[in-house]
Short mmCIF file of C-alpha atoms in Angstrom, two decimals:
data_model
loop_
_atom_site.label_atom_id
_atom_site.label_comp_id
_atom_site.label_asym_id
_atom_site.label_seq_id
_atom_site.Cartn_x
_atom_site.Cartn_y
_atom_site.Cartn_z
CA UNK A 555 -5.42 -24.45 20.89
CA UNK A 556 -5.67 -20.62 20.11
CA UNK A 557 -1.53 -20.75 21.38
CA UNK A 558 -0.71 -23.67 19.60
CA UNK A 559 -2.31 -22.50 16.37
CA UNK A 560 -0.18 -19.74 16.41
CA UNK A 561 3.58 -22.01 17.13
CA UNK A 562 2.17 -23.77 14.58
CA UNK A 563 1.84 -21.45 12.28
CA UNK A 564 5.52 -19.11 13.50
CA UNK A 565 7.34 -22.63 13.35
CA UNK A 566 6.05 -23.30 9.42
CA UNK A 567 6.81 -19.63 8.55
CA UNK A 568 10.14 -19.55 9.84
CA UNK A 569 11.49 -23.11 9.28
CA UNK A 570 9.17 -23.43 6.11
CA UNK A 571 10.01 -20.42 4.52
CA UNK A 572 12.79 -20.49 2.09
CA UNK A 573 13.33 -16.54 2.36
CA UNK A 574 14.65 -17.26 5.65
CA UNK A 575 17.96 -19.39 6.97
CA UNK A 576 16.12 -22.42 8.30
CA UNK A 577 15.16 -25.93 6.81
CA UNK A 578 12.91 -24.48 4.17
CA UNK A 579 16.51 -22.37 2.92
CA UNK A 580 18.39 -25.59 2.80
CA UNK A 581 16.35 -27.91 0.89
CA UNK A 582 15.37 -24.62 -1.38
CA UNK A 583 19.27 -23.85 -2.08
CA UNK A 584 19.60 -27.56 -2.75
CA UNK A 585 17.25 -27.96 -5.41
CA UNK A 586 18.06 -25.08 -7.18
CA UNK A 587 21.68 -26.99 -6.57
CA UNK A 588 22.67 -23.08 -5.41
CA UNK A 589 24.49 -23.57 -2.16
CA UNK A 590 25.24 -19.99 -1.54
CA UNK A 591 22.06 -18.53 -2.36
CA UNK A 592 21.55 -16.70 0.71
CA UNK A 593 24.92 -14.47 0.86
CA UNK A 594 24.77 -13.83 -3.01
CA UNK A 595 21.36 -12.79 -2.51
CA UNK A 596 21.62 -10.35 0.29
CA UNK A 597 25.18 -9.07 -1.81
CA UNK A 598 23.31 -8.62 -4.72
CA UNK A 599 20.04 -6.47 -2.91
CA UNK A 600 22.97 -4.63 -1.23
CA UNK A 601 24.63 -3.36 -3.88
CA UNK A 602 21.28 -2.99 -6.12
CA UNK A 603 20.35 -0.68 -2.90
CA UNK A 604 23.88 1.44 -2.74
CA UNK A 605 23.49 1.96 -6.87
CA UNK A 606 20.11 3.01 -6.71
CA UNK A 607 21.59 6.09 -4.01
CA UNK A 608 25.04 6.05 -5.61
CA UNK A 609 24.81 5.71 -9.24
CA UNK A 610 27.75 6.73 -10.11
CA UNK A 611 29.85 3.87 -8.39
CA UNK A 612 30.63 0.96 -9.53
CA UNK A 613 29.24 -2.46 -8.11
CA UNK A 614 31.74 -4.86 -6.53
CA UNK A 615 29.25 -7.98 -6.64
CA UNK A 616 27.95 -9.31 -9.98
CA UNK A 617 24.02 -8.29 -10.06
CA UNK A 618 21.17 -11.05 -11.97
CA UNK A 619 17.80 -9.95 -11.53
CA UNK A 620 16.70 -13.20 -9.98
CA UNK A 621 19.53 -12.82 -7.29
CA UNK A 622 18.33 -9.37 -6.35
CA UNK A 623 14.71 -10.08 -6.20
CA UNK A 624 15.40 -12.81 -3.90
CA UNK A 625 17.10 -11.04 -2.00
CA UNK A 626 14.97 -8.36 -1.50
CA UNK A 627 12.51 -10.84 -0.65
CA UNK A 628 14.75 -11.93 2.21
CA UNK A 629 14.49 -8.11 3.27
CA UNK A 630 10.96 -8.00 2.95
CA UNK A 631 10.14 -10.97 4.86
CA UNK A 632 12.28 -10.52 7.64
CA UNK A 633 11.17 -7.44 8.25
CA UNK A 634 7.39 -8.27 8.02
CA UNK A 635 8.02 -11.53 10.33
CA UNK A 636 9.66 -8.90 13.20
CA UNK A 637 7.04 -6.36 12.55
CA UNK A 638 4.23 -9.58 13.09
CA UNK A 639 6.69 -10.87 16.48
CA UNK A 640 6.81 -6.40 17.77
CA UNK A 641 2.94 -6.60 17.33
CA UNK A 642 1.79 -9.58 18.62
CA UNK A 643 4.45 -9.47 21.81
CA UNK A 644 2.93 -5.48 23.11
CA UNK A 645 -0.58 -7.08 22.42
CA UNK A 646 -0.13 -10.04 23.59
CA UNK A 647 2.00 -8.93 27.10
CA UNK A 648 1.11 -5.17 27.36
CA UNK A 649 4.09 -3.75 29.47
CA UNK A 650 5.97 -6.65 29.00
CA UNK A 651 5.81 -7.06 25.98
CA UNK A 652 6.94 -3.01 25.33
CA UNK A 653 9.64 -3.96 27.50
CA UNK A 654 10.70 -7.37 25.54
CA UNK A 655 10.72 -5.14 22.24
CA UNK A 656 12.67 -2.28 23.98
CA UNK A 657 15.42 -4.64 24.77
CA UNK A 658 15.34 -6.56 21.23
CA UNK A 659 15.76 -3.50 19.48
CA UNK A 660 18.71 -2.05 21.23
CA UNK A 661 20.22 -5.52 20.48
CA UNK A 662 19.45 -5.79 17.43
CA UNK A 663 19.42 -1.95 15.80
CA UNK A 664 21.72 0.40 18.90
CA UNK A 665 24.32 -1.88 19.50
CA UNK A 666 25.51 -2.21 15.78
CA UNK A 667 24.48 1.62 15.44
CA UNK A 668 27.12 2.09 18.69
CA UNK A 669 30.13 -0.72 17.08
CA UNK A 670 29.62 1.44 13.36
CA UNK A 671 30.08 4.84 14.79
CA UNK A 672 33.37 3.60 16.96
CA UNK A 673 34.86 1.80 13.93
CA UNK A 674 34.43 5.42 11.93
CA UNK A 675 35.97 6.99 14.52
CA UNK A 676 38.32 4.61 14.56
CA UNK A 677 39.17 4.80 10.99
CA UNK A 678 39.02 8.38 10.80
CA UNK A 679 41.31 8.83 13.39
CA UNK A 680 43.93 6.67 11.49
CA UNK A 681 43.52 8.66 8.51
CA UNK A 682 44.18 12.17 10.59
CA UNK A 683 47.24 10.56 12.05
CA UNK A 684 48.39 9.26 8.39
CA UNK A 685 47.11 12.62 6.82
CA UNK A 686 50.78 14.36 7.48
CA UNK A 687 52.57 11.74 5.96
CA UNK A 688 50.79 11.21 2.68
CA UNK A 689 51.77 14.72 1.24
CA UNK A 690 55.45 14.36 1.64
CA UNK A 691 55.64 11.34 -0.27
CA UNK A 692 53.89 12.41 -3.05
CA UNK A 693 54.82 16.19 -3.22
CA UNK A 694 57.82 15.54 -5.91
CA UNK A 695 56.18 16.56 -8.79
CA UNK A 696 59.67 17.04 -10.19
CA UNK A 697 59.63 12.78 -10.75
CA UNK A 698 57.82 12.67 -13.51
CA UNK A 699 59.26 14.82 -15.81
CA UNK A 700 63.46 13.69 -15.28
CA UNK A 701 62.42 9.96 -15.81
CA UNK A 702 60.62 11.32 -19.57
CA UNK A 703 63.62 13.22 -19.58
CA UNK A 704 66.61 10.29 -18.69
CA UNK A 705 64.70 7.02 -20.08
CA UNK A 706 65.03 6.09 -16.20
CA UNK A 707 63.56 6.07 -13.44
CA UNK A 708 66.47 6.09 -11.13
CA UNK A 709 66.01 9.37 -9.84
CA UNK A 710 62.72 9.12 -8.46
CA UNK A 711 62.72 5.66 -7.54
CA UNK A 712 62.85 6.75 -3.98
CA UNK A 713 59.94 8.65 -4.08
CA UNK A 714 57.94 6.97 -6.07
CA UNK A 715 58.05 3.49 -4.30
CA UNK A 716 57.41 5.93 -1.70
CA UNK A 717 53.82 6.86 -3.06
CA UNK A 718 53.58 3.08 -5.07
CA UNK A 719 53.95 1.11 -1.67
CA UNK A 720 50.95 3.68 -0.63
CA UNK A 721 48.87 2.64 -3.34
CA UNK A 722 47.69 5.86 -3.90
CA UNK A 723 48.26 9.12 -6.35
CA UNK A 724 48.35 12.55 -5.73
CA UNK A 725 45.16 12.86 -7.49
CA UNK A 726 42.59 10.45 -4.74
CA UNK A 727 42.11 13.69 -2.14
CA UNK A 728 40.45 15.48 -5.31
CA UNK A 729 38.61 12.48 -6.11
CA UNK A 730 37.41 11.44 -2.81
CA UNK A 731 35.94 15.23 -1.86
CA UNK A 732 34.61 14.93 -5.36
CA UNK A 733 32.69 11.50 -5.08
CA UNK A 734 32.23 12.56 -1.18
CA UNK A 735 30.17 16.61 -2.25
CA UNK A 736 28.64 14.13 -5.22
CA UNK A 737 27.16 11.47 -2.81
CA UNK A 738 25.71 14.03 -0.87
CA UNK A 739 24.56 15.90 -3.18
CA UNK A 740 22.58 12.65 -4.61
CA UNK A 741 21.60 11.77 -0.83
CA UNK A 742 20.08 15.49 -0.49
CA UNK A 743 18.46 15.11 -4.03
CA UNK A 744 17.01 11.70 -3.07
CA UNK A 745 15.64 13.06 0.38
CA UNK A 746 14.44 16.22 -0.85
CA UNK A 747 12.63 14.15 -3.90
CA UNK A 748 10.87 11.77 -1.52
CA UNK A 749 10.02 14.25 0.79
CA UNK A 750 8.04 16.45 -2.12
CA UNK A 751 6.98 12.99 -2.98
CA UNK A 752 5.38 12.19 0.52
CA UNK A 753 3.95 15.39 0.86
CA UNK A 754 2.44 17.30 -2.79
CA UNK A 755 1.10 13.83 -4.52
CA UNK A 756 -2.00 12.83 -3.93
CA UNK A 757 -3.04 9.12 -2.80
CA UNK A 758 -3.99 6.62 -5.74
CA UNK A 759 -6.68 6.22 -2.55
CA UNK A 760 -8.94 9.24 -0.98
CA UNK A 761 -10.65 9.17 2.14
CA UNK A 762 -13.69 7.19 2.02
CA UNK A 763 -16.38 5.84 3.79
CA UNK A 764 -17.32 2.30 3.64
CA UNK A 765 -21.36 1.44 2.72
CA UNK A 766 -23.69 -1.00 0.37
CA UNK A 767 -26.08 -0.53 -1.99
CA UNK A 768 -29.52 -1.42 -0.62
CA UNK A 769 -33.11 -0.69 -2.00
CA UNK A 770 -34.75 2.36 -1.08
CA UNK A 771 -37.93 2.59 1.30
CA UNK A 772 -38.36 -1.76 0.98
CA UNK A 773 -41.35 -2.64 3.15
CA UNK A 774 -41.09 -6.13 5.09
CA UNK A 775 -44.42 -8.38 4.56
CA UNK A 776 -44.74 -10.65 8.16
CA UNK A 777 -46.81 -13.13 8.88
CA UNK A 778 -49.40 -12.01 11.57
CA UNK A 779 -50.74 -15.32 12.75
CA UNK A 780 -48.75 -18.94 13.34
CA UNK A 781 -49.30 -20.83 10.71
CA UNK A 782 -47.51 -23.86 8.12
CA UNK A 783 -47.17 -22.58 4.96
CA UNK A 784 -49.44 -23.82 2.90
CA UNK A 785 -49.71 -21.83 -0.81
CA UNK A 786 -47.31 -19.21 -2.66
CA UNK A 787 -49.25 -16.90 -5.28
CA UNK A 788 -46.12 -14.86 -6.69
CA UNK A 789 -42.89 -16.05 -7.25
CA UNK A 790 -39.85 -13.73 -6.52
CA UNK A 791 -38.99 -10.76 -8.93
CA UNK A 792 -43.02 -11.11 -9.83
CA UNK A 793 -44.90 -7.74 -9.14
CA UNK A 794 -47.78 -7.20 -7.07
CA UNK A 795 -50.12 -4.09 -6.44
CA UNK A 796 -51.36 -3.23 -2.75
CA UNK A 797 -53.70 -5.74 -0.61
CA UNK A 798 -52.80 -8.57 -3.21
CA UNK A 799 -52.58 -11.71 -2.24
CA UNK A 800 -48.58 -13.69 -2.06
CA UNK A 801 -49.28 -16.35 -0.10
CA UNK A 802 -51.11 -18.59 2.38
CA UNK A 803 -50.99 -20.62 5.63
CA UNK A 804 -52.93 -22.82 7.04
CA UNK A 805 -53.85 -23.12 11.38
CA UNK A 806 -56.51 -25.53 11.59
CA UNK A 807 -55.98 -25.22 15.30
CA UNK A 808 -56.66 -21.86 15.16
CA UNK A 809 -59.90 -21.78 12.57
CA UNK A 810 -61.32 -25.02 15.26
CA UNK A 811 -61.59 -22.91 17.56
CA UNK A 812 -63.28 -19.89 15.68
CA UNK A 813 -65.77 -22.16 14.89
CA UNK A 814 -66.10 -23.09 18.88
CA UNK A 815 -66.53 -19.17 19.89
CA UNK A 816 -68.79 -18.81 16.93
CA UNK A 817 -70.71 -21.63 18.15
CA UNK A 818 -70.48 -20.18 22.01
CA UNK A 819 -71.69 -17.17 21.00
CA UNK A 820 -74.82 -18.51 19.11
CA UNK A 821 -75.45 -20.54 22.44
CA UNK A 822 -75.22 -17.38 24.66
CA UNK A 823 -77.18 -15.00 21.99
CA UNK A 824 -80.48 -17.29 22.98
CA UNK A 825 -79.92 -17.67 26.34
CA UNK A 826 -79.79 -14.07 27.04
CA UNK A 827 -83.05 -13.86 24.53
CA UNK A 828 -84.84 -16.60 26.77
CA UNK A 829 -83.60 -14.16 30.00
CA UNK A 830 -85.14 -11.28 28.50
CA UNK A 831 -88.06 -12.76 27.85
CA UNK A 832 -88.57 -14.49 31.20
CA UNK A 833 -87.19 -11.03 32.80
CA UNK A 834 -84.83 -11.97 34.62
CA UNK A 835 -82.33 -9.15 35.00
CA UNK A 836 -80.08 -10.53 37.04
CA UNK A 837 -78.62 -13.00 34.65
CA UNK A 838 -79.38 -11.28 31.98
CA UNK A 839 -76.81 -9.08 32.93
CA UNK A 840 -74.12 -11.98 33.38
CA UNK A 841 -74.86 -13.16 30.16
CA UNK A 842 -74.60 -10.15 28.52
CA UNK A 843 -71.32 -9.56 30.00
CA UNK A 844 -70.32 -12.88 28.56
CA UNK A 845 -71.77 -12.04 25.11
CA UNK A 846 -69.17 -8.87 24.89
CA UNK A 847 -66.06 -10.63 25.79
CA UNK A 848 -67.11 -13.12 23.96
CA UNK A 849 -67.69 -10.96 20.38
CA UNK A 850 -64.15 -9.43 21.33
CA UNK A 851 -62.19 -12.99 21.27
CA UNK A 852 -64.62 -14.29 18.33
CA UNK A 853 -62.72 -10.49 16.92
CA UNK A 854 -59.45 -11.55 17.50
CA UNK A 855 -59.99 -14.93 16.37
CA UNK A 856 -60.98 -13.78 12.86
CA UNK A 857 -57.90 -11.02 12.73
CA UNK A 858 -55.86 -14.29 12.69
CA UNK A 859 -57.39 -16.08 11.15
CA UNK A 860 -57.01 -13.19 8.15
CA UNK A 861 -53.87 -13.05 9.09
CA UNK A 862 -53.45 -16.55 7.14
CA UNK A 863 -53.57 -14.70 4.07
CA UNK A 864 -50.18 -13.28 3.49
CA UNK A 865 -50.98 -9.87 1.15
CA UNK A 866 -48.64 -6.74 0.25
CA UNK A 867 -48.34 -4.02 2.12
CA UNK A 868 -47.96 -1.40 -0.84
CA UNK A 869 -46.64 -1.89 -5.21
CA UNK A 870 -43.97 -3.16 -5.98
CA UNK A 871 -41.49 -6.15 -6.95
CA UNK A 872 -41.08 -8.91 -4.42
CA UNK A 873 -37.87 -9.71 -3.74
CA UNK A 874 -35.81 -11.30 -0.91
CA UNK A 875 -39.24 -13.65 -1.66
CA UNK A 876 -37.60 -17.57 -0.04
CA UNK A 877 -41.63 -18.75 -0.07
CA UNK A 878 -40.74 -21.49 -2.19
CA UNK A 879 -38.39 -23.20 -0.28
CA UNK A 880 -40.31 -22.61 3.02
CA UNK A 881 -43.62 -24.52 1.82
CA UNK A 882 -44.54 -26.86 5.03
CA UNK A 883 -43.00 -25.03 7.36
CA UNK A 884 -43.97 -23.77 10.93
CA UNK A 885 -44.02 -20.29 11.04
CA UNK A 886 -44.57 -17.74 13.77
CA UNK A 887 -46.31 -14.67 13.81
CA UNK A 888 -44.28 -11.34 12.68
CA UNK A 889 -41.61 -13.29 10.76
CA UNK A 890 -40.33 -12.00 7.78
CA UNK A 891 -41.35 -13.53 4.62
CA UNK A 892 -40.65 -11.41 1.80
CA UNK A 893 -39.55 -7.60 0.87
CA UNK A 894 -41.51 -5.48 -1.82
CA UNK A 895 -39.93 -2.06 -3.17
CA UNK A 896 -39.84 -0.19 -6.20
CA UNK A 897 -37.12 -1.58 -8.98
CA UNK A 898 -34.37 0.09 -9.79
CA UNK A 899 -34.76 2.66 -6.72
CA UNK A 900 -31.85 1.92 -4.57
CA UNK A 901 -29.75 4.31 -2.52
CA UNK A 902 -26.25 3.66 -0.49
CA UNK A 903 -26.27 3.06 3.39
CA UNK A 904 -22.40 3.92 4.98
CA UNK A 905 -20.64 3.87 8.48
CA UNK A 906 -19.21 7.18 8.80
CA UNK A 907 -16.12 7.25 11.81
CA UNK A 908 -16.47 10.41 14.03
CA UNK A 909 -13.80 12.25 12.84
CA UNK A 910 -15.26 12.54 9.17
CA UNK A 911 -18.77 12.75 10.57
CA UNK A 912 -19.08 17.16 10.65
CA UNK A 913 -17.54 16.79 7.04
CA UNK A 914 -20.52 14.52 6.09
CA UNK A 915 -23.13 16.24 8.03
CA UNK A 916 -22.31 19.82 6.35
CA UNK A 917 -22.53 18.29 3.29
CA UNK A 918 -26.30 17.44 3.03
CA UNK A 919 -28.11 17.73 0.03
CA UNK A 920 -25.16 17.54 -1.64
CA UNK A 921 -23.62 15.21 -4.72
CA UNK A 922 -21.40 12.97 -3.98
CA UNK A 923 -19.06 10.45 -5.62
CA UNK A 924 -19.04 6.77 -5.05
CA UNK A 925 -16.92 4.09 -5.87
CA UNK A 926 -17.52 -0.02 -6.62
CA UNK A 927 -15.00 -2.88 -7.23
CA UNK A 928 -13.55 -2.42 -10.83
CA UNK A 929 -12.92 1.00 -10.85
CA UNK A 930 -16.61 2.58 -11.71
CA UNK A 931 -17.79 5.23 -10.05
CA UNK A 932 -21.44 7.18 -9.52
CA UNK A 933 -22.59 9.65 -7.66
CA UNK A 934 -25.58 10.45 -5.44
CA UNK A 935 -27.11 12.85 -3.19
CA UNK A 936 -26.29 13.01 0.40
CA UNK A 937 -29.78 12.42 1.95
CA UNK A 938 -29.61 11.85 5.23
CA UNK A 939 -26.53 11.31 8.82
CA UNK A 940 -28.26 9.67 11.50
CA UNK A 941 -27.97 12.25 14.81
CA UNK A 942 -26.87 9.58 17.03
CA UNK A 943 -24.17 7.04 16.77
CA UNK A 944 -24.61 3.70 17.65
CA UNK A 945 -22.14 0.82 18.76
CA UNK A 946 -24.13 -2.45 16.64
CA UNK A 947 -23.18 -2.86 12.50
CA UNK A 948 -26.87 -3.92 11.44
CA UNK A 949 -25.20 -5.25 7.80
CA UNK A 950 -22.65 -8.08 7.86
CA UNK A 951 -21.45 -7.26 4.77
CA UNK A 952 -19.22 -4.23 6.13
CA UNK A 953 -18.04 -6.25 9.36
CA UNK A 954 -14.26 -7.49 9.01
CA UNK A 955 -14.91 -10.29 10.22
CA UNK A 956 -16.92 -11.30 7.44
CA UNK A 957 -14.54 -9.10 4.68
CA UNK A 958 -15.17 -5.89 5.24
CA UNK A 959 -13.40 -2.45 5.85
CA UNK A 960 -14.64 -2.60 9.69
CA UNK A 961 -14.04 -3.22 13.05
CA UNK A 962 -16.48 -5.61 14.44
CA UNK A 963 -16.60 -8.31 17.18
CA UNK A 964 -19.83 -11.15 18.07
CA UNK A 965 -21.83 -10.81 20.69
CA UNK A 966 -24.24 -12.27 22.19
CA UNK A 967 -27.67 -9.84 22.51
CA UNK A 968 -30.73 -9.73 25.73
CA UNK A 969 -32.28 -11.75 23.94
CA UNK A 970 -29.72 -14.10 22.76
CA UNK A 971 -29.72 -13.56 19.35
CA UNK A 972 -25.83 -12.68 18.04
CA UNK A 973 -25.12 -9.19 17.29
CA UNK A 974 -22.07 -7.42 15.89
CA UNK A 975 -20.48 -4.80 18.11
CA UNK A 976 -18.55 -1.70 17.09
CA UNK A 977 -14.97 -1.06 18.40
CA UNK A 978 -16.00 2.08 18.43
CA UNK A 979 -19.17 3.83 17.68
CA UNK A 980 -19.80 4.98 14.11
CA UNK A 981 -23.14 6.67 12.72
CA UNK A 982 -24.94 5.76 9.79
CA UNK A 983 -26.19 8.29 6.51
CA UNK A 984 -27.63 7.64 3.65
CA UNK A 985 -26.95 8.46 -0.32
CA UNK A 986 -29.95 8.32 -2.94
CA UNK A 987 -29.18 7.48 -6.24
CA UNK A 988 -30.22 9.79 -9.00
CA UNK A 989 -32.23 8.11 -11.18
CA UNK A 990 -29.94 7.76 -13.96
CA UNK A 991 -27.02 6.16 -11.62
CA UNK A 992 -29.44 2.95 -10.18
CA UNK A 993 -28.57 1.05 -12.90
CA UNK A 994 -24.32 1.29 -12.10
CA UNK A 995 -24.84 -1.68 -9.07
CA UNK A 996 -26.70 -4.49 -7.28
CA UNK A 997 -28.14 -4.02 -4.22
CA UNK A 998 -25.67 -5.96 -1.61
CA UNK A 999 -22.31 -4.35 -3.41
CA UNK A 1000 -19.95 -2.72 -1.09
CA UNK A 1001 -19.12 1.15 -1.69
CA UNK A 1002 -16.89 3.39 -1.14
CA UNK A 1003 -18.39 7.35 -0.79
CA UNK A 1004 -15.51 10.16 -0.93
CA UNK A 1005 -15.27 12.29 1.61
CA UNK A 1006 -16.31 15.61 0.69
CA UNK A 1007 -13.68 18.84 0.73
CA UNK A 1008 -10.59 16.09 1.92
CA UNK A 1009 -7.69 16.00 -0.34
CA UNK A 1010 -4.33 13.24 1.05
CA UNK A 1011 -1.37 12.80 0.03
CA UNK A 1012 0.45 10.15 0.06
CA UNK A 1013 1.83 10.50 3.75
CA UNK A 1014 -1.78 11.42 5.12
CA UNK A 1015 -2.46 8.15 3.71
CA UNK A 1016 0.12 6.30 5.01
CA UNK A 1017 -0.26 7.55 8.37
CA UNK A 1018 -3.91 7.42 8.41
CA UNK A 1019 -3.63 3.37 6.83
CA UNK A 1020 -1.29 3.06 9.80
CA UNK A 1021 -3.84 4.80 12.65
CA UNK A 1022 -6.60 2.53 11.55
CA UNK A 1023 -4.54 -0.78 11.50
CA UNK A 1024 -3.43 -0.44 14.52
CA UNK A 1025 -6.87 0.59 16.16
CA UNK A 1026 -8.57 -2.68 14.72
CA UNK A 1027 -5.30 -4.14 16.63
CA UNK A 1028 -5.47 -2.51 19.79
CA UNK A 1029 -8.52 -2.31 20.67
CA UNK A 1030 -10.02 -6.05 20.38
CA UNK A 1031 -6.95 -6.79 22.49
CA UNK A 1032 -8.12 -4.19 25.36
CA UNK A 1033 -11.90 -5.61 25.26
CA UNK A 1034 -11.15 -9.00 25.27
CA UNK A 1035 -8.65 -8.27 28.73
#
């Protein structure tokens, strides 16, 4: 199924796209009534690039914004498709894929470069052989003066014919030298400018770690006994006090069992009084042991019956309350019902990579900057960095499977539950938001925390992004193999 899907997507990407010379392009060119669209677009894109690199040279092909954009889009699409095929071949076939990519690079890149270099060498050789003849053909400086003086050009016809047959002038060598010199200076300036841009300009996205806003120190309210949810007394978002009744469960079997055990206890106590009056010590001790066991059992049943009343364990606000929709359902002991926390008391729980954990540990107690979507920023105090790494991701919001930034895979736990396993261990940390910053976000919102003491340039950011993407691609493939 995966191979069929990949083949279908690849076929559509090649054949249906108007940016490659397949069926999609010919249909598109017929619609716009431009049969040479691809060729003219490629030439316009080349002329645009050459104009940017050598602005003093005149263009030989007409350039319109539409043609230039189409040509650049074709180049970009081909690069993306080739890069996708290269990465897919390496990840799918490992060593064979590397050999296949190397052969393709040799056939597509190296062979044309060798041919171009040989052609340049042959052109240079021919020019070197013709160089001694050019000065002799154009070395008559008196032709122009004689022609002006006599009004005729008979005197210099032979020399000028030799010069005109070559299509050159005496000034062309110096102009070529100036053009080559200017081209070299411009190319060097462009290279230096690009290097300075990559090495000195800060990246727009600085090194950060992902996290999410969560309630600080929340307490989960769970069922203490099995039963059917019968009544709900507090709705979501309502304020509660410690010990306040939130909901009530019903379990008739448990209540009947408690009643039967109490009746049995009454019978045993009556028997004990009778045996004590009859001074039957052996039977008395046996019934006393049975009474003690019944008392323990009744105490346990009583706690279970009292556990049918769900009460708040602390003062705060009832959040994540789904109780109204659970009325009538059978709930098992230990099943979460709701959460109690203080309003507007938030923290950021983030996941940091191993290469950045030392910097974050050194910043414990410092104020860090965090960003959320939309460009809003707020500050918080780094409260804690977990001492041990974990290969499990507790919050699906951060997983790439659900649109997050961290690569993770689904996996079945020993208990049969689904969990998220990280491709590499990470450390959890907690950023406590300041009192005046709690209104900056809402629980569950994705946050990026700036790594302190680190400023990345464009080159650093590009290298870091490529490294992360490559690791995300390679490590899952190794795990599956």
